[in-house]
PDB file of C-alpha atoms in Angstrom:
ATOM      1  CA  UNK Z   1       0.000   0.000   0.000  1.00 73.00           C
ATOM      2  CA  UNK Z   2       2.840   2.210   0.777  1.00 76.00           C
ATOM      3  CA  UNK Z   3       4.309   1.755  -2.610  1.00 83.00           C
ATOM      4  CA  UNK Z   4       1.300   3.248  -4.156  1.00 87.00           C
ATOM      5  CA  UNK Z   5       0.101   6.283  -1.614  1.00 89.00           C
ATOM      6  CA  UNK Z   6       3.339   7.799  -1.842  1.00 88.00           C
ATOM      7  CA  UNK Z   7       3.926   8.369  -5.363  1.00 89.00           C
ATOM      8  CA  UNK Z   8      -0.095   9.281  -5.714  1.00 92.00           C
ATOM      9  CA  UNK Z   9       0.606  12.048  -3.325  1.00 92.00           C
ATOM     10  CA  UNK Z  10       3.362  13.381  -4.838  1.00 92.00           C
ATOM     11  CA  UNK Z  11       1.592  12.794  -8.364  1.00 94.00           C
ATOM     12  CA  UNK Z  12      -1.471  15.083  -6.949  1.00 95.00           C
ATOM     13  CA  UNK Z  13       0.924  18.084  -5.175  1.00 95.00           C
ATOM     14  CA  UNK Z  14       2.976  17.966  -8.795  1.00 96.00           C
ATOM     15  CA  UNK Z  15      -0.447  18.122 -10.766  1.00 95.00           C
ATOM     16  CA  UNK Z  16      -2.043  21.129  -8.137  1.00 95.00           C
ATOM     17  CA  UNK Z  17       0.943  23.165  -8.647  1.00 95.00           C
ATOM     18  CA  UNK Z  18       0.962  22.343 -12.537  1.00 95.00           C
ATOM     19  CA  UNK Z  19      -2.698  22.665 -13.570  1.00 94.00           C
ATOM     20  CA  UNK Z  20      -3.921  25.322 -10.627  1.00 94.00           C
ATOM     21  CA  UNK Z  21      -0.907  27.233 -10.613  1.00 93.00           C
ATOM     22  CA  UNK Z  22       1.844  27.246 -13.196  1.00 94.00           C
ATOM     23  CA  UNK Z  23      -0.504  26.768 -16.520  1.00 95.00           C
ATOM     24  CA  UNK Z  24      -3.347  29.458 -15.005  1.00 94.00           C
ATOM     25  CA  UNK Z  25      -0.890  31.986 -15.028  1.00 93.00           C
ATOM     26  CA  UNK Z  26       0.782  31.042 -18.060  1.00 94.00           C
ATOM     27  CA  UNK Z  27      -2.876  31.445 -20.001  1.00 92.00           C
ATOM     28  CA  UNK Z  28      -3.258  34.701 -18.128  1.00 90.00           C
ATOM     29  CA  UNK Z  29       0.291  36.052 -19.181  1.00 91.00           C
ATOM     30  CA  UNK Z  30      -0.248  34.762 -23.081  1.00 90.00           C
ATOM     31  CA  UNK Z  31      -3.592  37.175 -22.298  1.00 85.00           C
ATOM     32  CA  UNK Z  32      -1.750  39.961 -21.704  1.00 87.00           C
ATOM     33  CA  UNK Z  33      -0.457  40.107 -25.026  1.00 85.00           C
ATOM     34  CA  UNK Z  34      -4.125  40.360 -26.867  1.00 79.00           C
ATOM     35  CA  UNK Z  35      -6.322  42.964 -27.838  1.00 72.00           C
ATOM     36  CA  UNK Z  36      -7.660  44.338 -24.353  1.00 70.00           C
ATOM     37  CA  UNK Z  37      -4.654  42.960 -22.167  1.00 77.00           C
ATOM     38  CA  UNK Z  38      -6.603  39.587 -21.447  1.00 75.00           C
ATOM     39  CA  UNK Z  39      -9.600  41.703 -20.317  1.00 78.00           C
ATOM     40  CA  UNK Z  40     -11.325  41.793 -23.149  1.00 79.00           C
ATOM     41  CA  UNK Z  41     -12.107  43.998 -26.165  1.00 83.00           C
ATOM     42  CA  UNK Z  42     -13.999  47.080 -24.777  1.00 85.00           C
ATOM     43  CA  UNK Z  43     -15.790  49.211 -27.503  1.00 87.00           C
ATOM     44  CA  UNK Z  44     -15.926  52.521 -26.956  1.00 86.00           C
ATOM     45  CA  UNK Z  45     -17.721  55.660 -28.766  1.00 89.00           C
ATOM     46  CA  UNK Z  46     -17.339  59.194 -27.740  1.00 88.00           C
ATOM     47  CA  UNK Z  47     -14.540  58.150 -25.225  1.00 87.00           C
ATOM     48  CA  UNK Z  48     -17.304  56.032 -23.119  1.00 91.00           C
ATOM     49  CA  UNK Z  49     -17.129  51.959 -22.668  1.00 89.00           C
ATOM     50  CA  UNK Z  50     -20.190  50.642 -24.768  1.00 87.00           C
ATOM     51  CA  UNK Z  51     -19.497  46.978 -24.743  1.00 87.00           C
ATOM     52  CA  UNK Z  52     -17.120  44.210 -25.388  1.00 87.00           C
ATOM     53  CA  UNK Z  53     -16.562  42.854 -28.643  1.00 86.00           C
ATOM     54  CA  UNK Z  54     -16.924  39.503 -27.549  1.00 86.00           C
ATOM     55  CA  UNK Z  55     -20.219  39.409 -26.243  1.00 86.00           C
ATOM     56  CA  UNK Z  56     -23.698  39.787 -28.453  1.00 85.00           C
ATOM     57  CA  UNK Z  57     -25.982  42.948 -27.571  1.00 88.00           C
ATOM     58  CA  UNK Z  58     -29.666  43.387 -27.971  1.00 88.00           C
ATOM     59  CA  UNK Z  59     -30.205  45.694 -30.650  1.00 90.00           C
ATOM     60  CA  UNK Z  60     -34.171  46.174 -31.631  1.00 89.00           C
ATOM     61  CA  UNK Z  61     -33.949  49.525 -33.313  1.00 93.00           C
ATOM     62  CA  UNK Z  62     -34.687  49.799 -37.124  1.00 92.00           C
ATOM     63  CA  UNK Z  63     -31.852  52.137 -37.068  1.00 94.00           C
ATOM     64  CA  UNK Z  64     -29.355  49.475 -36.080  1.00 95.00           C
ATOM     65  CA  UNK Z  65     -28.146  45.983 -37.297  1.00 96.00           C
ATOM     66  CA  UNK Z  66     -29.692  43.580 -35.419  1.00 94.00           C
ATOM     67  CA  UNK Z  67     -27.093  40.414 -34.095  1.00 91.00           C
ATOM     68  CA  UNK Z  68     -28.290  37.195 -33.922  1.00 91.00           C
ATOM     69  CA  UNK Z  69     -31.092  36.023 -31.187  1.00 90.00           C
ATOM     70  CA  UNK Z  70     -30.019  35.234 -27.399  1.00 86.00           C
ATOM     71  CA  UNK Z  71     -31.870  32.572 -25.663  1.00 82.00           C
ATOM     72  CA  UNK Z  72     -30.298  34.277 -22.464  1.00 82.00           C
ATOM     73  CA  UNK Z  73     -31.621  37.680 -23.438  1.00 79.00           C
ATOM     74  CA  UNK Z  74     -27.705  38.504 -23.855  1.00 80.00           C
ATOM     75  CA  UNK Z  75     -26.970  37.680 -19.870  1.00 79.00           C
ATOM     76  CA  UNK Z  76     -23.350  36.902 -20.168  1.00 76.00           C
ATOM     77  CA  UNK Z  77     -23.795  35.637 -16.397  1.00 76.00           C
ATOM     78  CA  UNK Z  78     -25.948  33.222 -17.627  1.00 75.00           C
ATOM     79  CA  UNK Z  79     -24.631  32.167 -21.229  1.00 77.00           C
ATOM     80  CA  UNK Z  80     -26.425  29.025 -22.691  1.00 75.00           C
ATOM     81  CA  UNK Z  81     -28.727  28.024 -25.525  1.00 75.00           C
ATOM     82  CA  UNK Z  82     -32.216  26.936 -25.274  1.00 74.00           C
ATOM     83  CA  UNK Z  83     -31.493  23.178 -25.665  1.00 78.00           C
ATOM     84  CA  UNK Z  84     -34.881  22.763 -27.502  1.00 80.00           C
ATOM     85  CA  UNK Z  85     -34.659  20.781 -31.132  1.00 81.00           C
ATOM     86  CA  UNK Z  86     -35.285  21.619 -34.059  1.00 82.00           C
ATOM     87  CA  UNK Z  87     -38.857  19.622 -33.624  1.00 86.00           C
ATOM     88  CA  UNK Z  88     -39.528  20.765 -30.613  1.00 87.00           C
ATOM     89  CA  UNK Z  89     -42.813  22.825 -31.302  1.00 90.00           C
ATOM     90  CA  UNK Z  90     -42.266  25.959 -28.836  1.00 90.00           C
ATOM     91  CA  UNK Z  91     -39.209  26.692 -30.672  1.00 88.00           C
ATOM     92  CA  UNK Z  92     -40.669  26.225 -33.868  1.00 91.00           C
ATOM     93  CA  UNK Z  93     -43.048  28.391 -32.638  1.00 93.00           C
ATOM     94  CA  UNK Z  94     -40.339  31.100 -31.608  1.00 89.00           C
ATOM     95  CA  UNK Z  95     -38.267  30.989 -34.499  1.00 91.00           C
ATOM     96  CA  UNK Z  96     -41.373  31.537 -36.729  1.00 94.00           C
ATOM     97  CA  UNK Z  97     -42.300  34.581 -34.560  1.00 93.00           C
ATOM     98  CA  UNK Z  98     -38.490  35.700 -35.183  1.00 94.00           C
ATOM     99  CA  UNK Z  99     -38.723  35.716 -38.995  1.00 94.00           C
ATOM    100  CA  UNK Z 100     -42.370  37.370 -39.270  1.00 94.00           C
ATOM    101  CA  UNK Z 101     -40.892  40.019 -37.040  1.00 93.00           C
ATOM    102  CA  UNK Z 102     -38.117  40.368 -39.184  1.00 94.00           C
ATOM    103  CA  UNK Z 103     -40.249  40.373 -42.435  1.00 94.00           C
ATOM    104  CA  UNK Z 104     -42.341  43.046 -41.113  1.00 94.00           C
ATOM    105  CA  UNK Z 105     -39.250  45.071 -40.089  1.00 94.00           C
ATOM    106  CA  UNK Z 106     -37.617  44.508 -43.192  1.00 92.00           C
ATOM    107  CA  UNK Z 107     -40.139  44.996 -45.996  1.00 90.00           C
ATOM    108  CA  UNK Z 108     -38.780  43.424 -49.657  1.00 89.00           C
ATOM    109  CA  UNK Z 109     -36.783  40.600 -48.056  1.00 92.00           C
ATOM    110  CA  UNK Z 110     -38.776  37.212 -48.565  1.00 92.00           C
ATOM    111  CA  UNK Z 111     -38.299  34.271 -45.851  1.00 92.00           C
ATOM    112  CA  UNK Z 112     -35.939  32.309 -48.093  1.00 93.00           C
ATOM    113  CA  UNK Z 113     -33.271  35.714 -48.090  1.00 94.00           C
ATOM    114  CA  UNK Z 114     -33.158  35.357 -44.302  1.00 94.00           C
ATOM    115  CA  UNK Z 115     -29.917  33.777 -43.272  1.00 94.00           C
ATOM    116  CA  UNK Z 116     -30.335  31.401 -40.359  1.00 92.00           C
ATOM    117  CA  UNK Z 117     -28.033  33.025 -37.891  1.00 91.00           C
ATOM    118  CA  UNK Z 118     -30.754  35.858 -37.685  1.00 92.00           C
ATOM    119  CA  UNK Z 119     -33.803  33.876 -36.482  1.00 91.00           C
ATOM    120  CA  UNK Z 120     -31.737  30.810 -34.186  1.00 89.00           C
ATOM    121  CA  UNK Z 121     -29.879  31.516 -31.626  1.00 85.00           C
ATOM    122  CA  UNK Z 122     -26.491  30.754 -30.636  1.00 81.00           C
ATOM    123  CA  UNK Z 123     -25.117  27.586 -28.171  1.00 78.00           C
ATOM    124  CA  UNK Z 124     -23.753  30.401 -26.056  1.00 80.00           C
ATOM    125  CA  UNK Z 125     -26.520  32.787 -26.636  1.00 76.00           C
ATOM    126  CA  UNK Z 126     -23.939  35.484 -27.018  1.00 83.00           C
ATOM    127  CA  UNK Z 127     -22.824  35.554 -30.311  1.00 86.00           C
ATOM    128  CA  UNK Z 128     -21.516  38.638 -31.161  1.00 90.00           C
ATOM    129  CA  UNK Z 129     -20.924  38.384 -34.981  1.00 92.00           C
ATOM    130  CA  UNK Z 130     -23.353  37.782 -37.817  1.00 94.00           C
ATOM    131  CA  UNK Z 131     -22.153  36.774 -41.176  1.00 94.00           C
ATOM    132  CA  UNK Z 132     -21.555  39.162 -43.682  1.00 95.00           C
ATOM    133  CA  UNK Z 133     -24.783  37.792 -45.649  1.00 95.00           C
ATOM    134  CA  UNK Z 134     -26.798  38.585 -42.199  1.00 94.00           C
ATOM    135  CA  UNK Z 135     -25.947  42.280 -42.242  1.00 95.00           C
ATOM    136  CA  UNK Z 136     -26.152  42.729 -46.097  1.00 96.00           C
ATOM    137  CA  UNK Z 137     -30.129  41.817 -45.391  1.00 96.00           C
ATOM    138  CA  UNK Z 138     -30.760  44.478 -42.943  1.00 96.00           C
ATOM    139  CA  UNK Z 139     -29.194  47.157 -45.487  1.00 95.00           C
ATOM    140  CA  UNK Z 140     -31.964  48.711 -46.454  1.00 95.00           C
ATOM    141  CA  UNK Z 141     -33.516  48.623 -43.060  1.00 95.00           C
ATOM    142  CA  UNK Z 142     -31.177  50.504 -41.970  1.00 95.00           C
ATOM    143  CA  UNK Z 143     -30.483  52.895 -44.775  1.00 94.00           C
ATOM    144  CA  UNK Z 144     -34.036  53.749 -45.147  1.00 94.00           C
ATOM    145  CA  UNK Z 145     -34.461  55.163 -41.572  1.00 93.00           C
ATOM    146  CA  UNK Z 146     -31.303  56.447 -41.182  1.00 93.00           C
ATOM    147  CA  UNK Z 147     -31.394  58.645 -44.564  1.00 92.00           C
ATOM    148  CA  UNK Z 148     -28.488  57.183 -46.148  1.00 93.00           C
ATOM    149  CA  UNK Z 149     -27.152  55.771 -49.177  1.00 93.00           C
ATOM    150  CA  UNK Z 150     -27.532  52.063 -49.551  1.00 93.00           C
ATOM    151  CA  UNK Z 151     -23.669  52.214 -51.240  1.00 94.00           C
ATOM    152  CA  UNK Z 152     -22.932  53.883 -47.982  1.00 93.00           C
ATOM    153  CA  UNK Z 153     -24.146  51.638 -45.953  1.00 94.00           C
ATOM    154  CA  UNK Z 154     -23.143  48.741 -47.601  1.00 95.00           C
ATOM    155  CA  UNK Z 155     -19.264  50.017 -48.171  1.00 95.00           C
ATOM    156  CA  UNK Z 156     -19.389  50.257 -44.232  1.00 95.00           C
ATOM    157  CA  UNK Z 157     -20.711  46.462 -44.171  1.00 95.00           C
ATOM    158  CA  UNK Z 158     -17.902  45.700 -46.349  1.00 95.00           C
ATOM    159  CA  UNK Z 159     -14.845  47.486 -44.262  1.00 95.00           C
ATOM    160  CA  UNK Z 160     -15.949  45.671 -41.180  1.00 95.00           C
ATOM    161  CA  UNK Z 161     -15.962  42.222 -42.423  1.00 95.00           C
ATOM    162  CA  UNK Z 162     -13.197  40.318 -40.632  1.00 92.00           C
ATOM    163  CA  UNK Z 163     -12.172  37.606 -43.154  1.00 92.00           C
ATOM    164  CA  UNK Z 164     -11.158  34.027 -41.717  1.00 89.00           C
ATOM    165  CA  UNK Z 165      -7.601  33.635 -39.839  1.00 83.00           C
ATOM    166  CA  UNK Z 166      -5.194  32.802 -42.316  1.00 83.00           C
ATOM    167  CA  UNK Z 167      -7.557  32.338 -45.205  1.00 79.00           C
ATOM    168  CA  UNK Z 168      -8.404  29.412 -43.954  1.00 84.00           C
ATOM    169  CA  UNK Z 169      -9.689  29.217 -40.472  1.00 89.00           C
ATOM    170  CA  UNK Z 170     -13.832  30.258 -39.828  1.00 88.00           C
ATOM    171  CA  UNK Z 171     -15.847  32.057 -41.652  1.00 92.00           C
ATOM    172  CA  UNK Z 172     -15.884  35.572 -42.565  1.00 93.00           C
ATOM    173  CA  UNK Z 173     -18.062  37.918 -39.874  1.00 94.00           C
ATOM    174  CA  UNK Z 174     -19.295  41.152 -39.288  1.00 95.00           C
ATOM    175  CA  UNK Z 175     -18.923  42.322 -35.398  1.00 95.00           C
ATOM    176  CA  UNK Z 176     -22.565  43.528 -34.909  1.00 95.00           C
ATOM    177  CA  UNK Z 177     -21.107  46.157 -32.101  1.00 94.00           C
ATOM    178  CA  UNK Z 178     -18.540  47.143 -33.744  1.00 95.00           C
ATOM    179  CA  UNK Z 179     -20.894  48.011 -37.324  1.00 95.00           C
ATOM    180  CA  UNK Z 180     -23.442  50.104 -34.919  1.00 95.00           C
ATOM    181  CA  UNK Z 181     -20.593  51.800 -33.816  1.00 94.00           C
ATOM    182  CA  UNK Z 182     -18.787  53.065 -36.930  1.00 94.00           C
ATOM    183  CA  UNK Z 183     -22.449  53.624 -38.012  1.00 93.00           C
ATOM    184  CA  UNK Z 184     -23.437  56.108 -35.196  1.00 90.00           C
ATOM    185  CA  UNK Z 185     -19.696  57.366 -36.526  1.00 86.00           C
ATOM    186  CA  UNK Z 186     -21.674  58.222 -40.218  1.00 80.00           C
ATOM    187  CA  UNK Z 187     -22.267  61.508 -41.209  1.00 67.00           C
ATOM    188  CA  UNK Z 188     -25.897  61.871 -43.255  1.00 58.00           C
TER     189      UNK Z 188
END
């Protein structure tokens, strides 16, 4: 018995100080070295903190790009999806509500234009990005009731696209924040 409590005590003390000590703060020090010092991207406009890039916000303005849904209501103390299937008749039910809302909101755009990301909502319920395909769809929206060009709106679309790592790695996305942002930022 001896033989095989000593080493498993010394095999726990090495792994505490390892993997609660030494790798914690080597994560936290490779942090340091990212956008937002490991704290996270904070967006700010007109030198105050409006969010973080990282996490979705509720946007319900015709004025503004809407992000995708939140089955949290964008709580990032309580991030999580709804867990219900695609069968499952309440969501059914909820994602059908989405897109008629979004129809009515966007007039012109027909059910089979609306990219999914807009009426689902994310595992995390957070999502802060849309595809670029999700904010060329609210466009016109947003044009319309703003009073600008469509080119204008859609050159901003364009500029804030974020194209996959390397080429390769994701998909492109548009940082729903980040658009509202540099479109408060536009000059009629």
């Amino acid at each position: 018995m001896k033989t095989y409590l000593l080493p498993s005590i010394k095999l726990t003390l090495i792994l505490i100080v390892l993997l609660a000590g030494i790798y914690p703060l080597a994560i936290a020090g490779i942090g340091k070295f990212t956008p937002g010092k490991g704290d996270g991207e904070t967006i700010s406009y007109k030198g105050r903190v409006v969010g973080y890039a990282n996490i979705g916000q509720k946007f319900t303005k015709d004025e503004y790009f809407w992000g995708r849904p939140s089955a949290v209501d964008y709580n990032a103390a309580g991030s999580g999806g709804s867990n219900k299937g695609p069968s499952n008749p309440d969501y059914l039910k909820q994602v059908e509500g989405r897109i008629e809302d979004f129809m009515k909101h966007n007039p012109g755009v027909t059910r089979s234009q609306i990219p999914v990301e807009l009426v689902t909502a994310s595992g995390s319920g957070l999502d802060p990005d849309l595809s670029p395909a999700g904010a060329k769809v609210q466009v016109a929206r947003v044009a319309k009731v703003r009073g600008l060009p469509v080119d204008a709106v859609n050159k901003l679309v364009d500029e804030h696209t974020e194209q996959p790592l390397l080429g390769l790695f994701g998909p492109a996305k548009v940082n729903v924040l980040k658009l509202n942002v540099a479109l408060d930022g536009l000059k009629k």
